[in-house]
Amino acid sequence: MDELLEILEEIDPDVDYETEDNLIDGKVLDSFSIIRLIAAICDEFGIAISPKYLVPENFNSAEAMWELIQKIQEEE
C-alpha cells in the first residue's frame, strides 16, 4: 500500500489519499492524472489492468485501488 500512496502523492501531493474516497466521482483527479496513475500502477506492480476494471468504483480511493491491485495479482 505504501508504494501506491507514493504514486498517488507524486500525481497530486495536496490530496489526503488515506481518507479521500471520492477521487473520481468528486473530480479530484482529472483524466490526465488517471491515465498517469494507471500507467504507474501497472509499471510498479507488474500488472495489466483490463478495461473491465476501469470503473470509478475501483479508483475512487486508495483502498479501492489497493484491493483491485491485489485482485489482479491473484488472477495472474
PDB file of N, CA, C and O in Angstrom:
ATOM      1  N   MET A   1       0.816  -1.197   0.000  1.00  0.00           N
ATOM      2  CA  MET A   1       0.000   0.000   0.000  1.00  0.00           C
ATOM      3  C   MET A   1       0.864   1.267   0.000  1.00  0.00           C
ATOM      4  O   MET A   1       0.488   2.255  -0.598  1.00  0.00           O
ATOM      5  N   ASP A   2       2.019   1.203   0.655  1.00  0.00           N
ATOM      6  CA  ASP A   2       2.900   2.369   0.703  1.00  0.00           C
ATOM      7  C   ASP A   2       3.341   2.793  -0.697  1.00  0.00           C
ATOM      8  O   ASP A   2       3.421   3.989  -0.988  1.00  0.00           O
ATOM      9  N   GLU A   3       3.623   1.803  -1.561  1.00  0.00           N
ATOM     10  CA  GLU A   3       4.031   2.112  -2.927  1.00  0.00           C
ATOM     11  C   GLU A   3       2.917   2.841  -3.664  1.00  0.00           C
ATOM     12  O   GLU A   3       3.171   3.800  -4.403  1.00  0.00           O
ATOM     13  N   LEU A   4       1.692   2.404  -3.472  1.00  0.00           N
ATOM     14  CA  LEU A   4       0.545   3.045  -4.115  1.00  0.00           C
ATOM     15  C   LEU A   4       0.387   4.479  -3.617  1.00  0.00           C
ATOM     16  O   LEU A   4       0.179   5.398  -4.415  1.00  0.00           O
ATOM     17  N   LEU A   5       0.509   4.690  -2.325  1.00  0.00           N
ATOM     18  CA  LEU A   5       0.392   6.041  -1.779  1.00  0.00           C
ATOM     19  C   LEU A   5       1.490   6.954  -2.320  1.00  0.00           C
ATOM     20  O   LEU A   5       1.238   8.136  -2.598  1.00  0.00           O
ATOM     21  N   GLU A   6       2.679   6.422  -2.523  1.00  0.00           N
ATOM     22  CA  GLU A   6       3.769   7.213  -3.115  1.00  0.00           C
ATOM     23  C   GLU A   6       3.417   7.627  -4.531  1.00  0.00           C
ATOM     24  O   GLU A   6       3.662   8.775  -4.930  1.00  0.00           O
ATOM     25  N   ILE A   7       2.862   6.704  -5.312  1.00  0.00           N
ATOM     26  CA  ILE A   7       2.446   7.020  -6.684  1.00  0.00           C
ATOM     27  C   ILE A   7       1.402   8.130  -6.663  1.00  0.00           C
ATOM     28  O   ILE A   7       1.493   9.103  -7.420  1.00  0.00           O
ATOM     29  N   LEU A   8       0.406   7.988  -5.806  1.00  0.00           N
ATOM     30  CA  LEU A   8      -0.662   8.980  -5.729  1.00  0.00           C
ATOM     31  C   LEU A   8      -0.130  10.345  -5.314  1.00  0.00           C
ATOM     32  O   LEU A   8      -0.521  11.371  -5.882  1.00  0.00           O
ATOM     33  N   GLU A   9       0.784  10.366  -4.360  1.00  0.00           N
ATOM     34  CA  GLU A   9       1.342  11.633  -3.896  1.00  0.00           C
ATOM     35  C   GLU A   9       2.189  12.310  -4.964  1.00  0.00           C
ATOM     36  O   GLU A   9       2.266  13.539  -5.009  1.00  0.00           O
ATOM     37  N   GLU A  10       2.816  11.531  -5.842  1.00  0.00           N
ATOM     38  CA  GLU A  10       3.556  12.114  -6.960  1.00  0.00           C
ATOM     39  C   GLU A  10       2.603  12.791  -7.937  1.00  0.00           C
ATOM     40  O   GLU A  10       2.945  13.802  -8.539  1.00  0.00           O
ATOM     41  N   ILE A  11       1.421  12.241  -8.097  1.00  0.00           N
ATOM     42  CA  ILE A  11       0.446  12.805  -9.028  1.00  0.00           C
ATOM     43  C   ILE A  11      -0.146  14.102  -8.482  1.00  0.00           C
ATOM     44  O   ILE A  11      -0.268  15.089  -9.192  1.00  0.00           O
ATOM     45  N   ASP A  12      -0.529  14.099  -7.207  1.00  0.00           N
ATOM     46  CA  ASP A  12      -1.058  15.311  -6.575  1.00  0.00           C
ATOM     47  C   ASP A  12      -0.792  15.248  -5.072  1.00  0.00           C
ATOM     48  O   ASP A  12      -1.537  14.609  -4.329  1.00  0.00           O
ATOM     49  N   PRO A  13       0.253  15.928  -4.615  1.00  0.00           N
ATOM     50  CA  PRO A  13       0.624  15.855  -3.200  1.00  0.00           C
ATOM     51  C   PRO A  13      -0.339  16.582  -2.252  1.00  0.00           C
ATOM     52  O   PRO A  13      -0.239  16.440  -1.041  1.00  0.00           O
ATOM     53  N   ASP A  14      -1.282  17.343  -2.794  1.00  0.00           N
ATOM     54  CA  ASP A  14      -2.193  18.120  -1.951  1.00  0.00           C
ATOM     55  C   ASP A  14      -3.423  17.343  -1.493  1.00  0.00           C
ATOM     56  O   ASP A  14      -4.233  17.866  -0.734  1.00  0.00           O
ATOM     57  N   VAL A  15      -3.567  16.102  -1.945  1.00  0.00           N
ATOM     58  CA  VAL A  15      -4.738  15.294  -1.602  1.00  0.00           C
ATOM     59  C   VAL A  15      -4.381  14.340  -0.469  1.00  0.00           C
ATOM     60  O   VAL A  15      -3.307  13.753  -0.460  1.00  0.00           O
ATOM     61  N   ASP A  16      -5.299  14.176   0.485  1.00  0.00           N
ATOM     62  CA  ASP A  16      -5.108  13.207   1.563  1.00  0.00           C
ATOM     63  C   ASP A  16      -5.679  11.871   1.088  1.00  0.00           C
ATOM     64  O   ASP A  16      -6.861  11.587   1.254  1.00  0.00           O
ATOM     65  N   TYR A  17      -4.836  11.066   0.496  1.00  0.00           N
ATOM     66  CA  TYR A  17      -5.272   9.810  -0.123  1.00  0.00           C
ATOM     67  C   TYR A  17      -5.688   8.753   0.893  1.00  0.00           C
ATOM     68  O   TYR A  17      -6.376   7.814   0.539  1.00  0.00           O
ATOM     69  N   GLU A  18      -5.282   8.916   2.121  1.00  0.00           N
ATOM     70  CA  GLU A  18      -5.654   7.929   3.134  1.00  0.00           C
ATOM     71  C   GLU A  18      -7.112   8.075   3.573  1.00  0.00           C
ATOM     72  O   GLU A  18      -7.702   7.117   4.073  1.00  0.00           O
ATOM     73  N   THR A  19      -7.684   9.251   3.356  1.00  0.00           N
ATOM     74  CA  THR A  19      -9.084   9.456   3.757  1.00  0.00           C
ATOM     75  C   THR A  19     -10.020   9.756   2.589  1.00  0.00           C
ATOM     76  O   THR A  19     -11.223   9.538   2.699  1.00  0.00           O
ATOM     77  N   GLU A  20      -9.502  10.269   1.488  1.00  0.00           N
ATOM     78  CA  GLU A  20     -10.345  10.648   0.348  1.00  0.00           C
ATOM     79  C   GLU A  20     -10.952   9.405  -0.298  1.00  0.00           C
ATOM     80  O   GLU A  20     -10.248   8.464  -0.629  1.00  0.00           O
ATOM     81  N   ASP A  21     -12.272   9.423  -0.470  1.00  0.00           N
ATOM     82  CA  ASP A  21     -12.942   8.274  -1.085  1.00  0.00           C
ATOM     83  C   ASP A  21     -13.832   8.680  -2.259  1.00  0.00           C
ATOM     84  O   ASP A  21     -14.772   7.986  -2.602  1.00  0.00           O
ATOM     85  N   ASN A  22     -13.486   9.817  -2.870  1.00  0.00           N
ATOM     86  CA  ASN A  22     -14.267  10.321  -3.988  1.00  0.00           C
ATOM     87  C   ASN A  22     -13.340  10.897  -5.067  1.00  0.00           C
ATOM     88  O   ASN A  22     -13.632  11.946  -5.639  1.00  0.00           O
ATOM     89  N   LEU A  23     -12.239  10.219  -5.314  1.00  0.00           N
ATOM     90  CA  LEU A  23     -11.219  10.735  -6.223  1.00  0.00           C
ATOM     91  C   LEU A  23     -11.719  10.917  -7.647  1.00  0.00           C
ATOM     92  O   LEU A  23     -11.382  11.905  -8.304  1.00  0.00           O
ATOM     93  N   ILE A  24     -12.518   9.991  -8.125  1.00  0.00           N
ATOM     94  CA  ILE A  24     -13.016  10.057  -9.495  1.00  0.00           C
ATOM     95  C   ILE A  24     -14.346  10.797  -9.533  1.00  0.00           C
ATOM     96  O   ILE A  24     -14.488  11.793 -10.250  1.00  0.00           O
ATOM     97  N   ASP A  25     -15.317  10.322  -8.770  1.00  0.00           N
ATOM     98  CA  ASP A  25     -16.641  10.932  -8.786  1.00  0.00           C
ATOM     99  C   ASP A  25     -16.614  12.393  -8.342  1.00  0.00           C
ATOM    100  O   ASP A  25     -17.385  13.209  -8.837  1.00  0.00           O
ATOM    101  N   GLY A  26     -15.713  12.719  -7.435  1.00  0.00           N
ATOM    102  CA  GLY A  26     -15.579  14.094  -6.964  1.00  0.00           C
ATOM    103  C   GLY A  26     -14.655  14.943  -7.823  1.00  0.00           C
ATOM    104  O   GLY A  26     -14.384  16.095  -7.503  1.00  0.00           O
ATOM    105  N   LYS A  27     -14.136  14.363  -8.892  1.00  0.00           N
ATOM    106  CA  LYS A  27     -13.247  15.049  -9.838  1.00  0.00           C
ATOM    107  C   LYS A  27     -11.997  15.618  -9.166  1.00  0.00           C
ATOM    108  O   LYS A  27     -11.485  16.656  -9.559  1.00  0.00           O
ATOM    109  N   VAL A  28     -11.516  14.894  -8.146  1.00  0.00           N
ATOM    110  CA  VAL A  28     -10.264  15.267  -7.501  1.00  0.00           C
ATOM    111  C   VAL A  28      -9.113  15.012  -8.474  1.00  0.00           C
ATOM    112  O   VAL A  28      -8.186  15.803  -8.576  1.00  0.00           O
ATOM    113  N   LEU A  29      -9.190  13.896  -9.199  1.00  0.00           N
ATOM    114  CA  LEU A  29      -8.203  13.564 -10.232  1.00  0.00           C
ATOM    115  C   LEU A  29      -8.820  13.824 -11.603  1.00  0.00           C
ATOM    116  O   LEU A  29      -9.946  13.417 -11.867  1.00  0.00           O
ATOM    117  N   ASP A  30      -8.062  14.487 -12.473  1.00  0.00           N
ATOM    118  CA  ASP A  30      -8.555  14.715 -13.829  1.00  0.00           C
ATOM    119  C   ASP A  30      -8.160  13.546 -14.732  1.00  0.00           C
ATOM    120  O   ASP A  30      -7.459  12.622 -14.305  1.00  0.00           O
ATOM    121  N   SER A  31      -8.605  13.580 -15.963  1.00  0.00           N
ATOM    122  CA  SER A  31      -8.383  12.443 -16.865  1.00  0.00           C
ATOM    123  C   SER A  31      -6.896  12.183 -17.108  1.00  0.00           C
ATOM    124  O   SER A  31      -6.473  11.026 -17.169  1.00  0.00           O
ATOM    125  N   PHE A  32      -6.090  13.232 -17.208  1.00  0.00           N
ATOM    126  CA  PHE A  32      -4.653  13.045 -17.407  1.00  0.00           C
ATOM    127  C   PHE A  32      -4.028  12.375 -16.189  1.00  0.00           C
ATOM    128  O   PHE A  32      -3.198  11.466 -16.320  1.00  0.00           O
ATOM    129  N   SER A  33      -4.440  12.789 -15.015  1.00  0.00           N
ATOM    130  CA  SER A  33      -3.929  12.178 -13.777  1.00  0.00           C
ATOM    131  C   SER A  33      -4.306  10.707 -13.688  1.00  0.00           C
ATOM    132  O   SER A  33      -3.515   9.878 -13.246  1.00  0.00           O
ATOM    133  N   ILE A  34      -5.504  10.380 -14.125  1.00  0.00           N
ATOM    134  CA  ILE A  34      -5.966   8.994 -14.092  1.00  0.00           C
ATOM    135  C   ILE A  34      -5.135   8.132 -15.034  1.00  0.00           C
ATOM    136  O   ILE A  34      -4.726   7.018 -14.678  1.00  0.00           O
ATOM    137  N   ILE A  35      -4.842   8.643 -16.203  1.00  0.00           N
ATOM    138  CA  ILE A  35      -4.009   7.898 -17.166  1.00  0.00           C
ATOM    139  C   ILE A  35      -2.615   7.673 -16.581  1.00  0.00           C
ATOM    140  O   ILE A  35      -2.074   6.567 -16.647  1.00  0.00           O
ATOM    141  N   ARG A  36      -2.026   8.714 -15.998  1.00  0.00           N
ATOM    142  CA  ARG A  36      -0.705   8.591 -15.360  1.00  0.00           C
ATOM    143  C   ARG A  36      -0.753   7.583 -14.222  1.00  0.00           C
ATOM    144  O   ARG A  36       0.170   6.768 -14.054  1.00  0.00           O
ATOM    145  N   LEU A  37      -1.820   7.630 -13.441  1.00  0.00           N
ATOM    146  CA  LEU A  37      -1.987   6.723 -12.313  1.00  0.00           C
ATOM    147  C   LEU A  37      -2.041   5.273 -12.763  1.00  0.00           C
ATOM    148  O   LEU A  37      -1.331   4.410 -12.231  1.00  0.00           O
ATOM    149  N   ILE A  38      -2.848   4.989 -13.745  1.00  0.00           N
ATOM    150  CA  ILE A  38      -2.988   3.610 -14.240  1.00  0.00           C
ATOM    151  C   ILE A  38      -1.658   3.105 -14.792  1.00  0.00           C
ATOM    152  O   ILE A  38      -1.236   1.980 -14.491  1.00  0.00           O
ATOM    153  N   ALA A  39      -0.967   3.939 -15.556  1.00  0.00           N
ATOM    154  CA  ALA A  39       0.333   3.533 -16.109  1.00  0.00           C
ATOM    155  C   ALA A  39       1.337   3.261 -14.989  1.00  0.00           C
ATOM    156  O   ALA A  39       2.076   2.261 -15.033  1.00  0.00           O
ATOM    157  N   ALA A  40       1.356   4.112 -13.978  1.00  0.00           N
ATOM    158  CA  ALA A  40       2.299   3.942 -12.867  1.00  0.00           C
ATOM    159  C   ALA A  40       1.985   2.688 -12.057  1.00  0.00           C
ATOM    160  O   ALA A  40       2.895   1.961 -11.643  1.00  0.00           O
ATOM    161  N   ILE A  41       0.695   2.414 -11.835  1.00  0.00           N
ATOM    162  CA  ILE A  41       0.307   1.203 -11.110  1.00  0.00           C
ATOM    163  C   ILE A  41       0.738  -0.036 -11.883  1.00  0.00           C
ATOM    164  O   ILE A  41       1.309  -0.971 -11.305  1.00  0.00           O
ATOM    165  N   CYS A  42       0.490  -0.044 -13.172  1.00  0.00           N
ATOM    166  CA  CYS A  42       0.876  -1.195 -13.999  1.00  0.00           C
ATOM    167  C   CYS A  42       2.386  -1.419 -13.946  1.00  0.00           C
ATOM    168  O   CYS A  42       2.844  -2.548 -13.805  1.00  0.00           O
ATOM    169  N   ASP A  43       3.156  -0.334 -14.054  1.00  0.00           N
ATOM    170  CA  ASP A  43       4.618  -0.446 -14.010  1.00  0.00           C
ATOM    171  C   ASP A  43       5.116  -0.896 -12.647  1.00  0.00           C
ATOM    172  O   ASP A  43       5.949  -1.793 -12.550  1.00  0.00           O
ATOM    173  N   GLU A  44       4.619  -0.277 -11.602  1.00  0.00           N
ATOM    174  CA  GLU A  44       5.102  -0.549 -10.243  1.00  0.00           C
ATOM    175  C   GLU A  44       4.786  -1.968  -9.798  1.00  0.00           C
ATOM    176  O   GLU A  44       5.605  -2.634  -9.174  1.00  0.00           O
ATOM    177  N   PHE A  45       3.580  -2.442 -10.117  1.00  0.00           N
ATOM    178  CA  PHE A  45       3.139  -3.731  -9.604  1.00  0.00           C
ATOM    179  C   PHE A  45       3.198  -4.847 -10.636  1.00  0.00           C
ATOM    180  O   PHE A  45       2.857  -5.992 -10.329  1.00  0.00           O
ATOM    181  N   GLY A  46       3.650  -4.535 -11.858  1.00  0.00           N
ATOM    182  CA  GLY A  46       3.801  -5.560 -12.893  1.00  0.00           C
ATOM    183  C   GLY A  46       2.489  -6.221 -13.279  1.00  0.00           C
ATOM    184  O   GLY A  46       2.443  -7.430 -13.486  1.00  0.00           O
ATOM    185  N   ILE A  47       1.433  -5.419 -13.348  1.00  0.00           N
ATOM    186  CA  ILE A  47       0.123  -5.961 -13.701  1.00  0.00           C
ATOM    187  C   ILE A  47      -0.421  -5.248 -14.935  1.00  0.00           C
ATOM    188  O   ILE A  47       0.081  -4.188 -15.316  1.00  0.00           O
ATOM    189  N   ALA A  48      -1.432  -5.842 -15.521  1.00  0.00           N
ATOM    190  CA  ALA A  48      -2.173  -5.213 -16.623  1.00  0.00           C
ATOM    191  C   ALA A  48      -3.605  -5.037 -16.136  1.00  0.00           C
ATOM    192  O   ALA A  48      -4.230  -5.992 -15.678  1.00  0.00           O
ATOM    193  N   ILE A  49      -4.096  -3.814 -16.209  1.00  0.00           N
ATOM    194  CA  ILE A  49      -5.463  -3.537 -15.786  1.00  0.00           C
ATOM    195  C   ILE A  49      -6.354  -3.579 -17.016  1.00  0.00           C
ATOM    196  O   ILE A  49      -6.259  -2.710 -17.883  1.00  0.00           O
ATOM    197  N   SER A  50      -7.194  -4.599 -17.089  1.00  0.00           N
ATOM    198  CA  SER A  50      -8.056  -4.748 -18.261  1.00  0.00           C
ATOM    199  C   SER A  50      -9.192  -3.729 -18.210  1.00  0.00           C
ATOM    200  O   SER A  50      -9.557  -3.231 -17.128  1.00  0.00           O
ATOM    201  N   PRO A  51      -9.770  -3.424 -19.369  1.00  0.00           N
ATOM    202  CA  PRO A  51     -10.846  -2.428 -19.429  1.00  0.00           C
ATOM    203  C   PRO A  51     -12.022  -2.711 -18.493  1.00  0.00           C
ATOM    204  O   PRO A  51     -12.653  -1.771 -18.016  1.00  0.00           O
ATOM    205  N   LYS A  52     -12.286  -3.970 -18.194  1.00  0.00           N
ATOM    206  CA  LYS A  52     -13.423  -4.278 -17.321  1.00  0.00           C
ATOM    207  C   LYS A  52     -13.238  -3.710 -15.916  1.00  0.00           C
ATOM    208  O   LYS A  52     -14.201  -3.520 -15.188  1.00  0.00           O
ATOM    209  N   TYR A  53     -11.996  -3.415 -15.533  1.00  0.00           N
ATOM    210  CA  TYR A  53     -11.718  -2.860 -14.207  1.00  0.00           C
ATOM    211  C   TYR A  53     -11.665  -1.330 -14.193  1.00  0.00           C
ATOM    212  O   TYR A  53     -11.513  -0.732 -13.138  1.00  0.00           O
ATOM    213  N   LEU A  54     -11.767  -0.716 -15.365  1.00  0.00           N
ATOM    214  CA  LEU A  54     -11.669   0.738 -15.452  1.00  0.00           C
ATOM    215  C   LEU A  54     -13.024   1.389 -15.180  1.00  0.00           C
ATOM    216  O   LEU A  54     -13.643   1.990 -16.048  1.00  0.00           O
ATOM    217  N   VAL A  55     -13.455   1.262 -13.939  1.00  0.00           N
ATOM    218  CA  VAL A  55     -14.708   1.858 -13.477  1.00  0.00           C
ATOM    219  C   VAL A  55     -14.403   2.721 -12.255  1.00  0.00           C
ATOM    220  O   VAL A  55     -13.457   2.429 -11.507  1.00  0.00           O
ATOM    221  N   PRO A  56     -15.170   3.791 -12.045  1.00  0.00           N
ATOM    222  CA  PRO A  56     -14.872   4.705 -10.942  1.00  0.00           C
ATOM    223  C   PRO A  56     -14.751   4.034  -9.583  1.00  0.00           C
ATOM    224  O   PRO A  56     -13.896   4.420  -8.781  1.00  0.00           O
ATOM    225  N   GLU A  57     -15.564   3.019  -9.317  1.00  0.00           N
ATOM    226  CA  GLU A  57     -15.522   2.366  -8.005  1.00  0.00           C
ATOM    227  C   GLU A  57     -14.134   1.832  -7.667  1.00  0.00           C
ATOM    228  O   GLU A  57     -13.765   1.771  -6.499  1.00  0.00           O
ATOM    229  N   ASN A  58     -13.380   1.426  -8.672  1.00  0.00           N
ATOM    230  CA  ASN A  58     -12.048   0.864  -8.432  1.00  0.00           C
ATOM    231  C   ASN A  58     -10.973   1.924  -8.224  1.00  0.00           C
ATOM    232  O   ASN A  58      -9.852   1.597  -7.834  1.00  0.00           O
ATOM    233  N   PHE A  59     -11.314   3.191  -8.465  1.00  0.00           N
ATOM    234  CA  PHE A  59     -10.311   4.252  -8.385  1.00  0.00           C
ATOM    235  C   PHE A  59     -10.732   5.439  -7.533  1.00  0.00           C
ATOM    236  O   PHE A  59     -10.062   6.453  -7.499  1.00  0.00           O
ATOM    237  N   ASN A  60     -11.847   5.326  -6.833  1.00  0.00           N
ATOM    238  CA  ASN A  60     -12.326   6.438  -6.004  1.00  0.00           C
ATOM    239  C   ASN A  60     -11.522   6.619  -4.720  1.00  0.00           C
ATOM    240  O   ASN A  60     -11.548   7.694  -4.124  1.00  0.00           O
ATOM    241  N   SER A  61     -10.793   5.590  -4.304  1.00  0.00           N
ATOM    242  CA  SER A  61      -9.984   5.707  -3.090  1.00  0.00           C
ATOM    243  C   SER A  61      -8.733   4.849  -3.221  1.00  0.00           C
ATOM    244  O   SER A  61      -8.684   3.916  -4.026  1.00  0.00           O
ATOM    245  N   ALA A  62      -7.750   5.171  -2.409  1.00  0.00           N
ATOM    246  CA  ALA A  62      -6.520   4.367  -2.393  1.00  0.00           C
ATOM    247  C   ALA A  62      -6.840   2.941  -1.968  1.00  0.00           C
ATOM    248  O   ALA A  62      -6.280   1.983  -2.515  1.00  0.00           O
ATOM    249  N   GLU A  63      -7.745   2.792  -1.022  1.00  0.00           N
ATOM    250  CA  GLU A  63      -8.122   1.457  -0.554  1.00  0.00           C
ATOM    251  C   GLU A  63      -8.742   0.622  -1.679  1.00  0.00           C
ATOM    252  O   GLU A  63      -8.407  -0.550  -1.845  1.00  0.00           O
ATOM    253  N   ALA A  64      -9.613   1.238  -2.468  1.00  0.00           N
ATOM    254  CA  ALA A  64     -10.239   0.526  -3.588  1.00  0.00           C
ATOM    255  C   ALA A  64      -9.189   0.138  -4.624  1.00  0.00           C
ATOM    256  O   ALA A  64      -9.225  -0.968  -5.173  1.00  0.00           O
ATOM    257  N   MET A  65      -8.241   1.031  -4.875  1.00  0.00           N
ATOM    258  CA  MET A  65      -7.168   0.724  -5.830  1.00  0.00           C
ATOM    259  C   MET A  65      -6.311  -0.427  -5.315  1.00  0.00           C
ATOM    260  O   MET A  65      -5.934  -1.307  -6.081  1.00  0.00           O
ATOM    261  N   TRP A  66      -6.003  -0.401  -4.025  1.00  0.00           N
ATOM    262  CA  TRP A  66      -5.189  -1.457  -3.434  1.00  0.00           C
ATOM    263  C   TRP A  66      -5.892  -2.810  -3.553  1.00  0.00           C
ATOM    264  O   TRP A  66      -5.274  -3.809  -3.892  1.00  0.00           O
ATOM    265  N   GLU A  67      -7.190  -2.831  -3.295  1.00  0.00           N
ATOM    266  CA  GLU A  67      -7.964  -4.066  -3.435  1.00  0.00           C
ATOM    267  C   GLU A  67      -7.952  -4.555  -4.877  1.00  0.00           C
ATOM    268  O   GLU A  67      -7.827  -5.753  -5.137  1.00  0.00           O
ATOM    269  N   LEU A  68      -8.054  -3.636  -5.828  1.00  0.00           N
ATOM    270  CA  LEU A  68      -8.002  -4.000  -7.241  1.00  0.00           C
ATOM    271  C   LEU A  68      -6.638  -4.592  -7.594  1.00  0.00           C
ATOM    272  O   LEU A  68      -6.557  -5.622  -8.269  1.00  0.00           O
ATOM    273  N   ILE A  69      -5.575  -3.958  -7.140  1.00  0.00           N
ATOM    274  CA  ILE A  69      -4.223  -4.452  -7.416  1.00  0.00           C
ATOM    275  C   ILE A  69      -4.069  -5.885  -6.885  1.00  0.00           C
ATOM    276  O   ILE A  69      -3.582  -6.766  -7.602  1.00  0.00           O
ATOM    277  N   GLN A  70      -4.502  -6.098  -5.660  1.00  0.00           N
ATOM    278  CA  GLN A  70      -4.391  -7.437  -5.081  1.00  0.00           C
ATOM    279  C   GLN A  70      -5.240  -8.458  -5.852  1.00  0.00           C
ATOM    280  O   GLN A  70      -4.796  -9.576  -6.076  1.00  0.00           O
ATOM    281  N   LYS A  71      -6.414  -8.074  -6.262  1.00  0.00           N
ATOM    282  CA  LYS A  71      -7.291  -8.961  -7.034  1.00  0.00           C
ATOM    283  C   LYS A  71      -6.635  -9.347  -8.353  1.00  0.00           C
ATOM    284  O   LYS A  71      -6.618 -10.531  -8.724  1.00  0.00           O
ATOM    285  N   ILE A  72      -6.088  -8.373  -9.057  1.00  0.00           N
ATOM    286  CA  ILE A  72      -5.435  -8.662 -10.341  1.00  0.00           C
ATOM    287  C   ILE A  72      -4.217  -9.548 -10.127  1.00  0.00           C
ATOM    288  O   ILE A  72      -3.968 -10.472 -10.904  1.00  0.00           O
ATOM    289  N   GLN A  73      -3.426  -9.274  -9.092  1.00  0.00           N
ATOM    290  CA  GLN A  73      -2.246 -10.094  -8.820  1.00  0.00           C
ATOM    291  C   GLN A  73      -2.644 -11.538  -8.528  1.00  0.00           C
ATOM    292  O   GLN A  73      -1.943 -12.457  -8.944  1.00  0.00           O
ATOM    293  N   GLU A  74      -3.752 -11.740  -7.845  1.00  0.00           N
ATOM    294  CA  GLU A  74      -4.210 -13.107  -7.556  1.00  0.00           C
ATOM    295  C   GLU A  74      -4.666 -13.816  -8.824  1.00  0.00           C
ATOM    296  O   GLU A  74      -4.486 -15.026  -8.957  1.00  0.00           O
ATOM    297  N   GLU A  75      -5.257 -13.064  -9.748  1.00  0.00           N
ATOM    298  CA  GLU A  75      -5.740 -13.650 -11.001  1.00  0.00           C
ATOM    299  C   GLU A  75      -4.598 -14.051 -11.922  1.00  0.00           C
ATOM    300  O   GLU A  75      -4.726 -14.960 -12.715  1.00  0.00           O
ATOM    301  N   GLU A  76      -3.479 -13.317 -11.845  1.00  0.00           N
ATOM    302  CA  GLU A  76      -2.367 -13.568 -12.782  1.00  0.00           C
ATOM    303  C   GLU A  76      -1.482 -14.666 -12.345  1.00  0.00           C
ATOM    304  O   GLU A  76      -1.354 -15.408 -11.627  1.00  0.00           O
TER     305      GLU A  76
END
